[in-house]
XYZ file of C-alpha atoms in Angstrom:
442
model
C 64.628 37.587 50.027
C 67.851 38.786 51.626
C 70.927 37.201 50.050
C 74.264 37.416 51.850
C 77.467 38.468 50.141
C 78.893 34.997 50.791
C 76.001 33.404 48.907
C 76.525 35.714 45.936
C 80.234 34.842 45.821
C 79.402 31.132 46.077
C 77.039 31.319 43.101
C 79.572 33.328 41.098
C 82.255 30.721 41.768
C 79.970 27.912 40.602
C 79.130 29.778 37.390
C 82.815 30.613 36.900
C 83.793 26.980 37.380
C 81.382 25.934 34.639
C 82.841 28.551 32.301
C 86.322 27.133 32.816
C 85.526 23.407 32.749
C 82.512 22.167 30.789
C 82.856 18.669 32.262
C 81.845 20.057 35.674
C 78.350 20.544 34.259
C 77.891 16.768 34.475
C 78.347 16.904 38.246
C 76.266 20.076 38.556
C 73.283 18.512 36.779
C 73.377 15.617 39.253
C 73.074 17.905 42.285
C 71.444 21.262 41.483
C 68.571 22.788 39.525
C 68.327 26.347 38.137
C 65.797 27.500 40.743
C 68.315 26.856 43.534
C 70.286 29.976 42.626
C 69.169 32.950 44.711
C 70.134 35.530 42.069
C 67.832 35.501 39.022
C 70.730 36.387 36.703
C 72.593 33.298 37.888
C 69.509 31.150 37.267
C 69.372 32.414 33.690
C 73.095 31.831 33.125
C 72.852 28.256 34.392
C 69.856 27.569 32.132
C 71.852 29.014 29.246
C 74.742 26.654 30.031
C 72.522 23.562 29.948
C 70.914 24.738 26.708
C 74.307 25.139 25.007
C 75.531 21.768 26.262
C 72.417 19.971 25.028
C 73.125 21.392 21.567
C 76.704 20.110 21.687
C 78.285 23.571 21.931
C 81.532 24.303 23.772
C 80.965 26.653 26.697
C 83.522 29.389 27.188
C 83.168 33.139 27.621
C 83.674 33.998 23.942
C 81.218 31.379 22.653
C 78.709 32.285 25.361
C 78.781 35.994 24.516
C 78.428 35.257 20.815
C 75.625 32.715 21.187
C 73.576 34.933 23.521
C 74.540 38.311 22.054
C 70.861 39.295 21.771
C 70.164 38.391 25.421
C 73.327 39.630 27.130
C 71.489 42.208 29.262
C 69.246 39.500 30.744
C 72.383 37.525 31.601
C 74.119 40.313 33.519
C 75.961 42.115 30.723
C 79.420 41.632 29.218
C 81.320 43.177 32.131
C 79.554 41.085 34.783
C 79.887 37.854 32.796
C 83.606 38.504 32.347
C 84.045 39.010 36.106
C 82.077 35.860 36.940
C 84.002 33.776 34.396
C 87.219 34.635 36.230
C 85.953 33.624 39.687
C 85.949 29.869 40.080
C 86.668 27.185 42.695
C 89.151 24.411 42.120
C 87.778 21.170 40.691
C 88.531 19.509 44.030
C 86.006 21.611 45.997
C 83.466 22.234 43.218
C 81.131 19.499 44.444
C 81.184 20.878 47.994
C 80.171 24.291 46.596
C 77.194 22.666 44.877
C 76.091 21.019 48.125
C 76.327 24.347 49.968
C 74.121 25.894 47.263
C 71.493 23.199 47.898
C 71.657 23.835 51.651
C 71.256 27.590 51.088
C 68.201 26.918 48.916
C 66.579 24.777 51.633
C 67.334 27.406 54.254
C 65.713 30.162 52.165
C 62.623 28.030 51.553
C 62.144 27.653 55.303
C 62.818 31.345 56.038
C 60.342 32.437 53.356
C 57.390 30.733 55.046
C 57.997 32.132 58.549
C 56.154 35.455 57.978
C 53.382 33.603 56.147
C 52.902 31.220 59.064
C 52.816 34.124 61.500
C 50.036 35.887 59.583
C 48.103 32.761 58.612
C 44.870 32.306 60.544
C 43.210 29.376 58.798
C 44.641 26.039 59.912
C 44.085 24.333 56.539
C 45.966 27.047 54.636
C 48.756 26.878 57.211
C 49.077 23.111 56.662
C 49.055 23.537 52.858
C 51.814 26.136 53.054
C 53.941 23.859 55.215
C 53.340 20.846 52.967
C 54.243 22.747 49.792
C 57.435 24.055 51.358
C 58.443 20.614 52.601
C 57.730 19.178 49.138
C 60.081 21.744 47.584
C 62.775 20.860 50.111
C 62.402 17.109 49.551
C 62.450 17.572 45.776
C 65.660 19.573 45.997
C 67.443 16.238 46.492
C 65.807 14.827 43.350
C 67.318 16.241 40.171
C 64.535 14.992 37.895
C 60.989 16.005 38.753
C 58.593 13.136 39.441
C 56.055 13.015 36.603
C 53.882 9.892 36.767
C 51.750 10.805 33.738
C 54.858 11.226 31.613
C 56.100 7.781 32.674
C 52.924 6.139 31.375
C 52.856 8.251 28.204
C 56.421 7.184 27.380
C 55.545 3.524 27.892
C 52.413 3.695 25.723
C 54.382 5.550 23.049
C 56.946 2.759 23.057
C 54.210 0.098 23.007
C 52.564 1.395 19.829
C 55.755 2.017 17.844
C 55.419 -1.284 15.982
C 57.395 -0.138 12.959
C 60.353 1.095 14.969
C 63.391 -1.175 15.390
C 64.386 -1.663 19.013
C 67.934 -2.002 20.251
C 71.218 -2.312 18.392
C 72.185 -5.230 16.161
C 75.598 -6.803 16.631
C 75.662 -8.403 13.192
C 75.740 -11.846 14.833
C 72.158 -12.723 13.954
C 71.623 -15.659 16.303
C 72.930 -13.587 19.219
C 70.717 -10.613 18.336
C 67.675 -12.873 18.142
C 68.441 -14.521 21.487
C 69.015 -11.218 23.305
C 66.340 -9.214 21.521
C 69.216 -7.017 20.289
C 71.386 -4.890 22.585
C 68.850 -2.757 24.452
C 69.140 0.512 26.373
C 68.939 0.250 30.144
C 70.588 -3.171 30.222
C 73.851 -4.426 31.664
C 75.092 -7.291 29.482
C 78.134 -9.254 30.632
C 80.487 -11.307 28.447
C 82.849 -13.563 30.395
C 85.507 -16.082 29.426
C 88.924 -17.442 30.277
C 91.855 -15.273 29.250
C 92.744 -15.657 25.573
C 89.398 -17.075 24.466
C 88.364 -13.938 22.571
C 86.043 -11.796 24.685
C 87.799 -8.566 23.614
C 87.688 -9.677 19.977
C 83.937 -10.306 20.193
C 83.248 -7.044 22.061
C 85.349 -4.936 19.675
C 83.658 -6.458 16.629
C 80.200 -5.746 18.074
C 81.257 -2.177 18.964
C 82.530 -1.683 15.408
C 79.365 -3.042 13.791
C 77.109 -0.833 15.918
C 79.257 2.252 15.225
C 79.077 1.582 11.477
C 75.273 1.680 11.774
C 75.581 5.288 12.958
C 75.102 4.834 16.700
C 77.251 6.543 19.342
C 79.660 4.128 20.996
C 82.373 4.259 23.679
C 84.907 1.454 24.118
C 86.650 1.655 27.500
C 89.669 -0.596 27.881
C 92.022 -1.133 30.775
C 94.078 -3.563 28.702
C 94.451 -2.203 25.170
C 95.454 1.177 23.807
C 93.836 3.008 20.900
C 96.145 1.443 18.295
C 95.221 -2.078 19.366
C 91.466 -1.431 19.501
C 91.400 0.318 16.125
C 93.736 -2.315 14.680
C 91.392 -5.137 15.691
C 88.430 -3.254 14.258
C 90.237 -2.718 10.959
C 91.389 -6.352 10.770
C 87.862 -7.626 11.334
C 86.184 -5.267 8.874
C 88.804 -5.135 6.095
C 89.993 -8.762 6.156
C 93.604 -7.799 6.884
C 95.566 -9.995 9.336
C 95.758 -8.239 12.704
C 99.431 -9.158 13.148
C 100.329 -7.251 9.987
C 98.414 -4.177 11.152
C 99.885 -4.044 14.649
C 103.423 -4.726 13.326
C 102.940 -2.132 10.534
C 103.731 -4.560 7.700
C 101.175 -3.123 5.315
C 100.935 -2.199 1.652
C 100.059 1.421 0.822
C 96.677 0.326 -0.516
C 95.900 -1.383 2.792
C 96.925 1.725 4.737
C 94.526 3.787 2.637
C 91.681 1.362 3.364
C 92.424 1.491 7.083
C 92.636 5.294 6.970
C 89.200 5.525 5.314
C 87.731 3.074 7.824
C 89.132 4.927 10.845
C 87.904 8.253 9.411
C 84.409 6.786 9.233
C 84.646 5.797 12.916
C 85.777 9.340 13.745
C 82.872 10.857 11.824
C 80.522 8.723 13.906
C 82.188 10.021 17.124
C 83.458 6.579 18.184
C 85.473 7.095 21.377
C 88.136 4.949 23.047
C 88.828 5.559 26.743
C 91.774 4.255 28.757
C 90.574 5.826 32.029
C 90.531 3.100 34.707
C 89.271 5.142 37.683
C 85.579 4.241 37.756
C 84.479 7.660 39.086
C 86.369 9.511 36.368
C 85.176 7.056 33.730
C 81.530 7.592 34.677
C 82.029 11.361 34.495
C 83.702 10.915 31.096
C 80.723 8.871 29.909
C 78.249 11.524 31.043
C 80.297 14.324 29.474
C 80.463 12.431 26.165
C 76.712 11.808 26.261
C 76.001 15.490 26.837
C 78.129 16.475 23.854
C 77.462 13.702 21.341
C 74.685 11.503 22.699
C 75.457 7.896 23.662
C 73.782 4.610 22.779
C 76.063 1.827 23.991
C 79.383 1.442 25.759
C 81.793 -1.417 26.384
C 84.030 -1.884 29.440
C 87.020 -4.223 29.011
C 87.293 -5.605 31.664
C 85.786 -5.112 35.146
C 88.827 -6.136 37.254
C 90.850 -3.284 35.735
C 88.542 -0.700 37.337
C 88.741 -1.675 41.024
C 91.494 0.736 42.164
C 90.117 3.290 44.607
C 86.760 1.509 44.960
C 85.533 0.971 48.530
C 85.411 -2.610 49.777
C 87.354 -5.063 51.942
C 87.690 -7.644 49.182
C 87.950 -7.734 45.410
C 84.506 -9.328 45.304
C 82.982 -6.373 47.198
C 84.718 -3.864 44.936
C 83.505 -5.561 41.768
C 80.007 -5.723 43.250
C 80.099 -1.967 43.837
C 81.185 -1.381 40.233
C 78.515 -3.591 38.650
C 75.811 -2.008 40.808
C 76.897 1.463 39.688
C 77.047 0.394 36.046
C 73.541 -1.050 36.149
C 72.324 2.172 37.752
C 74.157 4.172 35.071
C 72.567 2.140 32.264
C 69.094 2.841 33.647
C 69.520 6.523 34.497
C 71.409 7.474 31.329
C 69.278 5.182 29.144
C 72.239 3.432 27.536
C 73.308 -0.168 27.021
C 76.464 -1.246 28.859
C 78.425 -4.329 27.819
C 80.793 -5.463 30.569
C 83.637 -7.931 30.106
C 84.689 -10.210 32.961
C 87.203 -12.972 33.586
C 86.441 -16.625 34.197
C 88.108 -18.733 36.901
C 90.909 -21.103 35.911
C 88.934 -23.929 37.475
C 86.584 -23.751 34.489
C 89.301 -25.475 32.435
C 88.614 -28.624 34.476
C 84.871 -28.637 33.785
C 83.618 -31.703 31.927
C 80.296 -32.746 30.453
C 78.500 -33.774 27.297
C 76.981 -30.329 26.718
C 78.739 -27.054 25.967
C 76.804 -25.461 28.845
C 78.725 -27.806 31.162
C 82.076 -26.393 30.016
C 81.498 -22.967 31.521
C 78.706 -21.637 33.769
C 77.818 -18.476 35.682
C 79.451 -20.058 38.749
C 82.802 -19.741 36.958
C 82.817 -15.919 36.914
C 85.939 -14.703 38.675
C 85.788 -12.850 42.001
C 82.132 -11.833 42.245
C 78.641 -13.345 42.220
C 77.323 -9.780 42.025
C 78.173 -9.678 38.323
C 75.580 -12.395 37.754
C 73.031 -10.653 39.996
C 73.347 -7.201 38.422
C 73.521 -8.359 34.796
C 70.355 -8.533 32.720
C 72.000 -10.965 30.333
C 75.046 -13.122 30.930
C 77.013 -14.684 28.074
C 79.891 -17.121 28.488
C 82.371 -17.552 25.633
C 84.085 -20.888 25.121
C 86.899 -22.052 22.835
C 89.242 -24.981 23.256
C 92.453 -22.947 23.589
C 94.552 -26.102 23.452
C 93.688 -26.293 19.762
C 95.557 -23.022 19.161
C 98.724 -25.094 19.503
C 99.524 -26.698 16.079
C 101.120 -29.764 17.712
C 98.077 -30.467 19.897
C 95.765 -29.856 16.973
C 97.644 -32.298 14.736
C 97.724 -34.914 17.485
C 93.957 -34.686 18.031
C 93.395 -34.780 14.271
C 95.437 -37.964 14.004
C 93.339 -39.477 16.792
C 90.138 -38.554 14.952
C 89.013 -36.160 17.697
C 88.683 -33.059 15.482
C 85.664 -32.160 13.391
C 86.124 -28.987 11.331
C 82.422 -28.894 10.511
C 81.276 -29.170 14.122
C 79.474 -26.394 15.975
C 81.137 -27.521 19.196
C 84.227 -25.532 20.135
C 85.749 -28.492 21.971
C 85.978 -30.370 18.651
C 86.459 -27.561 16.128
C 89.390 -25.105 16.431
C 87.523 -22.692 14.161
C 84.430 -22.526 16.364
C 83.525 -20.328 19.330
C 80.467 -21.055 21.459
C 78.403 -18.412 23.233
C 76.465 -19.867 26.146
C 73.630 -17.629 27.337
C 73.649 -18.430 31.061
C 71.143 -15.780 32.108
C 68.544 -13.914 30.090
C 65.899 -11.806 31.801
C 64.349 -11.030 28.421
C 64.458 -14.316 26.542
C 65.673 -17.892 26.370
C 68.928 -19.446 27.457
C 70.945 -21.688 25.184
C 74.176 -22.281 23.278
C 75.110 -20.506 20.035
C 77.919 -21.338 17.629
C 79.997 -19.004 15.451
C 83.062 -19.337 13.258
C 86.305 -18.225 14.917
C 88.870 -16.365 12.802
C 91.682 -15.380 15.148
C 93.965 -14.243 12.333
C 91.571 -11.451 11.393
C 90.275 -10.885 14.949
C 86.797 -11.777 13.803
C 83.745 -13.916 14.511
C 81.489 -15.022 11.638
C 78.153 -16.778 11.322
C 78.173 -20.426 10.248
C-alpha cells in the first residue's frame, strides 16, 4: 500500500496530540480504531496508548518510554517517538484530523481491492471480496465491533449471578427497594420546587455511595466544592451545615471533617463545575478511563443549556436528556439528573401526596419524563420553614409531627415515584433534617 507523505504527517500529528493531551484519547476512541492507521508503527503506538489509559497511567513521552522500554524498537525507537511527540494539531482541529484518518482508511480499503477485482475470474469470489470490503468500510463508522454471541453471553452471565448485589444503595431503604437500587444504564430524575431539598437528597445519596467504595462524580452548576463537601460533612458527621459553611467550628470538628474529606479523596470522588454539556461529557469519559465510574449526579439540568442547539429551552433540555440517557447506556453508568418544578405546582391541591406534585409539573420539558427510566418528585411544605407560619398552624391544630405527610409535618419530606420502568409507583416518606442537610428513615 502506497502511503502519501501527507497521510504520514497526519498520523504523526494525531499521535503527537495524544502525547500532549491525554483527554483527547476520549474523542479518539469514539471515532477511530488502531487498524485505521496506515503505518504499522502508528497502530502499535495507538494500541499502547489505550493500554496505558485502561491501567490508569498518565501518558507522556517520559512515562511512555519507561513503560515500554523493552518494546521501544517495535514502537519506532526513542528518536522517532520524540519527534512524533512534538508534532501535534491544536485541540480545535484534532477531531477533524481523526475524521480525515477515517476517510483515508476507507479510501485505502477501496483501492486495495481494485487489482483483486481485475484479476478475479469467479463471480462468487468477486462478490465475496466486494462484500468483505464494504463490511470493513461500514464498520469503520462503528467503534465497537458487533458481537451478537457476546451480547447473549453477558446477559446469561448476569442472569445466573444470584449471589451478586445489583446496583448501588442510597442508604434510604424504602427508596432502594422501590427503584431496585440505583442501576447502571439508567437515567433517574429527581425534581422539585426550589428550596425543597433536591440537592440535599442528591448529595447525601452521592456521599453514601462513595463511602461504599464506588466511583462517583457530582456535577453542579449551582454549588462550588466547599458547599458540596460541606453538605456531605454535615450530613455524615451530624454538624450543622451553617457552622461548617461559616467556619464556626471547633478544632475537633475540623479534624473529623478533614478525615471524612480524605476518605472521599481516597475513593476518587470528583466534583465538577463545568456547565458546558460537551465538555462535561468529555470530562466524564476522561474520568472513567482513569478511575472507572459507577454513578454521576447532575445538579441541575437547566444550568447546562448554554451552547446547546434548539429554538426553545424545552428543545435544549430535550437534547441534553437524550444525550445523558445515551451516555448512561454506552458508558454503562447510572446518571441521576436534578430538575426544577414549575411554580404552578404550589397551587396543586388534593387528598393524596401524589396530587401535590406530578410529572406534568416538571419545568420546561416533557422530554425529561420521556427519557428518564425513573422519575421522583420531592415534596415539602416550604411554608412550614417559617416559624411564624408553623406556630400559627400548630395553634390551629393543623400540624402533626408524627405524620408521614409533608403537608402536615415540617420534619417530613415525601418522595413521589411518578414513573418507574422497573417497579411500582408510590409515595415514600422520610425525616427531613435541614439543619444537618440530611434525610433520615422514619
